[in-house]
Tab-separated table of C-alpha atoms in Angstrom:
chain	number	residue	atom	x	y	z
A	1	MET	CA	6.410	6.745	3.852
A	2	ARG	CA	5.246	5.633	0.881
A	3	LYS	CA	7.918	5.918	-1.455
A	4	PRO	CA	7.330	8.442	-4.873
A	5	TYR	CA	5.988	6.222	-8.258
A	6	THR	CA	8.816	5.800	-10.701
A	7	LYS	CA	8.285	4.481	-13.923
A	8	LYS	CA	9.686	0.927	-15.039
A	9	ARG	CA	10.386	1.858	-18.448
A	10	PRO	CA	12.995	3.993	-20.111
A	11	PRO	CA	11.305	6.640	-21.939
A	12	LEU	CA	11.119	5.842	-25.804
A	13	ASP	CA	11.153	8.472	-29.050
A	14	PRO	CA	8.045	10.369	-28.528
A	15	CYS	CA	4.982	8.747	-30.148
A	16	PRO	CA	1.552	9.279	-29.224
A	17	LEU	CA	0.717	5.661	-29.748
A	18	GLU	CA	3.169	4.566	-26.978
A	19	GLU	CA	1.982	7.481	-24.608
A	20	VAL	CA	-1.528	5.992	-24.335
A	21	LEU	CA	-0.662	2.751	-23.987
A	22	SER	CA	2.068	3.491	-21.098
A	23	LEU	CA	-0.965	5.106	-19.570
A	24	VAL	CA	-3.522	2.269	-19.540
A	25	GLY	CA	-0.628	-0.572	-20.106
A	26	GLY	CA	-0.818	-3.197	-17.250
A	27	LYS	CA	-3.590	-5.451	-15.892
A	28	TRP	CA	-5.254	-2.672	-13.729
A	29	LYS	CA	-4.857	0.806	-15.264
A	30	ALA	CA	-7.444	1.119	-17.622
A	31	ARG	CA	-10.070	-0.893	-15.298
A	32	ILE	CA	-9.717	1.861	-12.376
A	33	LEU	CA	-9.569	4.612	-14.680
A	34	TYR	CA	-13.084	2.923	-15.833
A	35	ALA	CA	-14.564	2.424	-12.753
A	36	LEU	CA	-13.656	6.195	-11.560
A	37	GLY	CA	-15.172	7.346	-14.567
A	38	GLN	CA	-18.308	6.054	-12.822
A	39	GLY	CA	-17.269	8.258	-10.016
A	40	PRO	CA	-15.727	8.937	-7.297
A	41	ALA	CA	-14.728	6.010	-5.049
A	42	SER	CA	-12.607	5.017	-1.680
A	43	PHE	CA	-9.692	2.528	-1.935
A	44	SER	CA	-12.427	0.188	-0.596
A	45	ARG	CA	-14.487	0.597	-2.627
A	46	LEU	CA	-12.490	0.571	-5.772
A	47	LYS	CA	-10.676	-2.620	-4.666
A	48	ALA	CA	-13.930	-4.215	-4.150
A	49	SER	CA	-15.160	-3.691	-7.767
A	50	LEU	CA	-11.968	-4.630	-9.208
A	51	GLY	CA	-11.993	-8.027	-7.648
A	52	ARG	CA	-8.971	-9.811	-7.382
A	53	VAL	CA	-6.685	-7.065	-7.181
A	54	SER	CA	-3.402	-6.924	-3.978
A	55	ARG	CA	-3.733	-3.304	-1.978
A	56	GLU	CA	-0.457	-3.100	-2.905
A	57	VAL	CA	-1.061	-3.670	-6.339
A	58	LEU	CA	-3.766	-0.908	-6.246
A	59	SER	CA	-2.107	1.398	-4.431
A	60	THR	CA	1.083	1.186	-7.039
A	61	GLN	CA	-1.497	1.578	-9.776
A	62	LEU	CA	-3.205	4.538	-8.092
A	63	ARG	CA	0.473	6.072	-7.451
A	64	ALA	CA	0.776	5.793	-11.134
A	65	LEU	CA	-2.377	7.208	-12.465
A	66	MET	CA	-1.829	10.327	-10.084
A	67	SER	CA	1.377	11.140	-11.020
A	68	ASP	CA	0.294	10.995	-14.713
A	69	GLY	CA	-2.251	13.118	-14.141
A	70	LEU	CA	-5.442	11.061	-14.520
A	71	ILE	CA	-6.855	10.654	-11.196
A	72	THR	CA	-6.462	12.561	-7.959
A	73	ALA	CA	-6.817	12.246	-4.580
A	74	ALA	CA	-9.313	14.485	-1.957
A	75	PRO	CA	-10.217	13.624	1.655
A	76	ASP	CA	-14.027	12.276	1.339
A	77	ASP	CA	-16.766	14.301	3.099
A	78	GLY	CA	-16.206	12.682	6.614
A	79	GLY	CA	-12.518	13.379	6.806
A	80	THR	CA	-12.118	9.479	7.386
A	81	GLY	CA	-10.573	8.583	4.243
A	82	THR	CA	-9.699	9.130	0.741
A	83	LEU	CA	-11.674	9.343	-2.654
A	84	TYR	CA	-10.123	9.062	-5.656
A	85	LEU	CA	-11.467	11.099	-8.502
A	86	ILE	CA	-11.299	11.274	-12.312
A	87	THR	CA	-9.443	14.310	-13.698
A	88	THR	CA	-10.475	15.841	-16.813
A	89	ASP	CA	-7.705	14.125	-18.796
A	90	GLY	CA	-8.852	11.381	-17.338
A	91	ALA	CA	-12.152	11.341	-18.279
A	92	ALA	CA	-10.859	12.053	-21.937
A	93	LEU	CA	-9.268	8.913	-22.305
A	94	VAL	CA	-12.273	6.841	-20.725
A	95	ALA	CA	-14.378	8.289	-23.317
A	96	LEU	CA	-11.566	7.003	-25.648
A	97	LEU	CA	-11.246	3.355	-23.985
A	98	VAL	CA	-15.172	2.885	-24.125
A	99	PRO	CA	-15.289	1.980	-27.989
A	100	VAL	CA	-12.118	0.148	-27.756
A	101	ALA	CA	-13.604	-1.844	-24.750
A	102	ALA	CA	-16.934	-2.569	-26.704
A	103	TRP	CA	-14.776	-4.001	-29.656
A	104	GLY	CA	-13.343	-5.943	-27.139
A	105	GLU	CA	-16.793	-7.555	-25.737
A	106	GLN	CA	-17.124	-8.537	-29.897
A	107	ARG	CA	-14.105	-9.700	-30.134
A	108	LEU	CA	-14.410	-12.314	-27.474
A	109	GLU	CA	-17.874	-13.029	-27.907
A	110	ARG	CA	-16.730	-14.172	-31.661
A	111	ARG	CA	-13.551	-16.055	-30.306
A	112	CYS	CA	-15.458	-17.468	-27.174
A	113	LEU	CA	-18.653	-18.857	-29.357
A	114	PRO	CA	-18.389	-22.907	-30.182
A	115	ARG	CA	-18.024	-23.920	-33.655
């Protein structure tokens, strides 16, 4: 039996920016949300699309995103596995992350250009 996901950091004073950063902080949460923003995916499809994430880390991050109400899980059509889907709150957050990612891409291009 899996243990429920528990947050590692204690809550801070209410801060809107900290709220958002706590939801997408870390290496994988924003990537998982972005991938699920493209459509529902199975665990194995998510793992393949993300690259070098371990099964344990992906599982932990999926539980965290479900606990935060950004994604949900449902049986797939064949009933043999689970599909992960983005929620309305998750989709709204992904819509905000798209321009942030575009800014990041521009910054990486500037930083990686030979001088």
